């Protein structure tokens, strides 16, 4: 009886480890966690999550904060402003000449607030 419960515990732990590794590899969780830990100016927009937010333009200076990011629903732009730290716009939008890496082409963008 003891060996069967040990075996069950071993199987459970293996499944748990494989599941955690799959989540880390299939989502941006690990890179977002590292980004948040390394630079305190980084944050995840309130409309997104640590599992889905993906920065695609990073500051080239001494700090490595994101300038533009995306998830399944929105594009995001870091604004450097305390009252509205980022803008966001739906990925499916009708902006003429839209360029996801140029906020000047974003029409009807919404202001985001920190959590």
Coordinates of C-alpha atoms in Angstrom, one line a residue:
X1 CA 0.0 0.0 0.0
X2 CA 2.8 2.3 0.8
X3 CA 4.5 1.8 -2.6
X4 CA 1.3 2.5 -4.5
X5 CA 0.8 5.9 -2.7
X6 CA 4.4 6.8 -3.3
X7 CA 4.0 5.9 -7.0
X8 CA 0.8 8.0 -7.2
X9 CA 2.6 10.9 -5.5
X10 CA 5.5 10.5 -8.0
X11 CA 3.1 10.5 -11.0
X12 CA 1.3 13.6 -9.6
X13 CA 4.6 15.5 -9.1
X14 CA 5.8 14.5 -12.6
X15 CA 2.5 15.8 -14.2
X16 CA 2.7 19.0 -12.1
X17 CA 6.3 19.7 -13.2
X18 CA 5.5 18.9 -16.9
X19 CA 2.4 21.1 -16.7
X20 CA 4.3 24.0 -15.2
X21 CA 7.0 23.7 -17.8
X22 CA 4.4 23.6 -20.6
X23 CA 2.8 26.8 -19.3
X24 CA 6.2 28.5 -19.1
X25 CA 7.1 27.4 -22.6
X26 CA 3.7 28.0 -24.3
X27 CA 3.2 31.5 -22.8
X28 CA 5.3 34.6 -22.2
X29 CA 5.0 34.0 -18.4
X30 CA 8.8 33.4 -17.8
X31 CA 10.0 36.4 -19.9
X32 CA 7.3 38.7 -18.3
X33 CA 8.3 37.6 -14.8
X34 CA 11.9 38.2 -15.6
X35 CA 11.1 41.6 -17.1
X36 CA 9.1 42.6 -14.0
X37 CA 11.8 41.5 -11.6
X38 CA 14.7 43.1 -13.4
X39 CA 13.3 46.6 -14.0
X40 CA 10.8 48.2 -11.6
X41 CA 9.6 50.6 -14.3
X42 CA 8.0 47.6 -16.1
X43 CA 4.4 46.6 -15.6
X44 CA 1.7 44.6 -17.3
X45 CA -1.3 46.6 -18.6
X46 CA -4.5 46.1 -16.7
X47 CA -6.3 44.8 -19.8
X48 CA -3.7 42.1 -20.3
X49 CA -2.1 39.4 -18.1
X50 CA 1.4 38.0 -17.3
X51 CA 0.4 35.0 -19.4
X52 CA -0.5 36.8 -22.6
X53 CA 1.3 40.2 -22.7
X54 CA 4.2 40.2 -25.2
X55 CA 6.4 43.3 -25.7
X56 CA 7.5 43.7 -29.3
X57 CA 9.5 47.0 -29.0
X58 CA 11.9 47.4 -26.1
X59 CA 13.7 50.6 -25.0
X60 CA 17.3 50.7 -26.3
X61 CA 18.6 52.7 -23.3
X62 CA 19.9 51.6 -20.0
X63 CA 16.4 50.4 -18.8
X64 CA 14.8 47.5 -20.6
X65 CA 11.1 48.6 -20.4
X66 CA 8.6 47.9 -23.1
X67 CA 7.6 50.7 -25.5
X68 CA 5.0 48.6 -27.5
X69 CA 3.4 45.3 -26.6
X70 CA 0.4 43.1 -27.6
X71 CA -1.8 40.4 -26.4
X72 CA -4.7 38.5 -28.2
X73 CA -7.0 41.5 -28.0
X74 CA -5.0 44.8 -27.9
X75 CA -1.9 46.6 -28.9
X76 CA -0.2 48.8 -26.2
X77 CA 2.1 51.8 -26.1
X78 CA 4.0 53.0 -23.0
X79 CA 3.5 56.8 -22.8
X80 CA 5.9 57.8 -20.0
X81 CA 3.0 59.8 -18.4
X82 CA 2.0 59.2 -14.8
X83 CA -1.7 59.9 -15.3
X84 CA -2.0 57.6 -18.3
X85 CA 1.0 55.3 -18.4
X86 CA -0.1 53.6 -21.6
X87 CA -2.4 53.7 -24.5
X88 CA -4.2 50.7 -26.0
X89 CA -6.1 49.9 -29.2
X90 CA -7.9 46.8 -30.4
X91 CA -5.9 44.6 -32.7
X92 CA -8.8 44.7 -35.1
X93 CA -9.2 48.4 -35.8
X94 CA -10.1 50.6 -38.7
X95 CA -7.3 53.1 -38.5
X96 CA -6.1 54.1 -42.0
X97 CA -2.4 53.4 -42.4
X98 CA -2.2 51.7 -39.0
X99 CA 1.3 50.7 -37.9
X100 CA 1.4 48.8 -34.6
X101 CA 4.9 50.3 -33.8
X102 CA 3.9 54.0 -34.4
X103 CA 1.4 55.4 -32.0
X104 CA 0.9 58.4 -34.3
X105 CA -1.1 56.1 -36.6
X106 CA -3.4 54.9 -33.9
X107 CA -6.9 56.3 -34.1
X108 CA -9.3 56.2 -31.1
X109 CA -6.7 54.8 -28.7
X110 CA -7.9 54.4 -25.0
X111 CA -5.9 55.5 -22.0
X112 CA -4.8 52.8 -19.6
X113 CA -4.3 53.1 -15.9
X114 CA -2.1 51.1 -13.5
X115 CA -3.7 48.4 -11.4

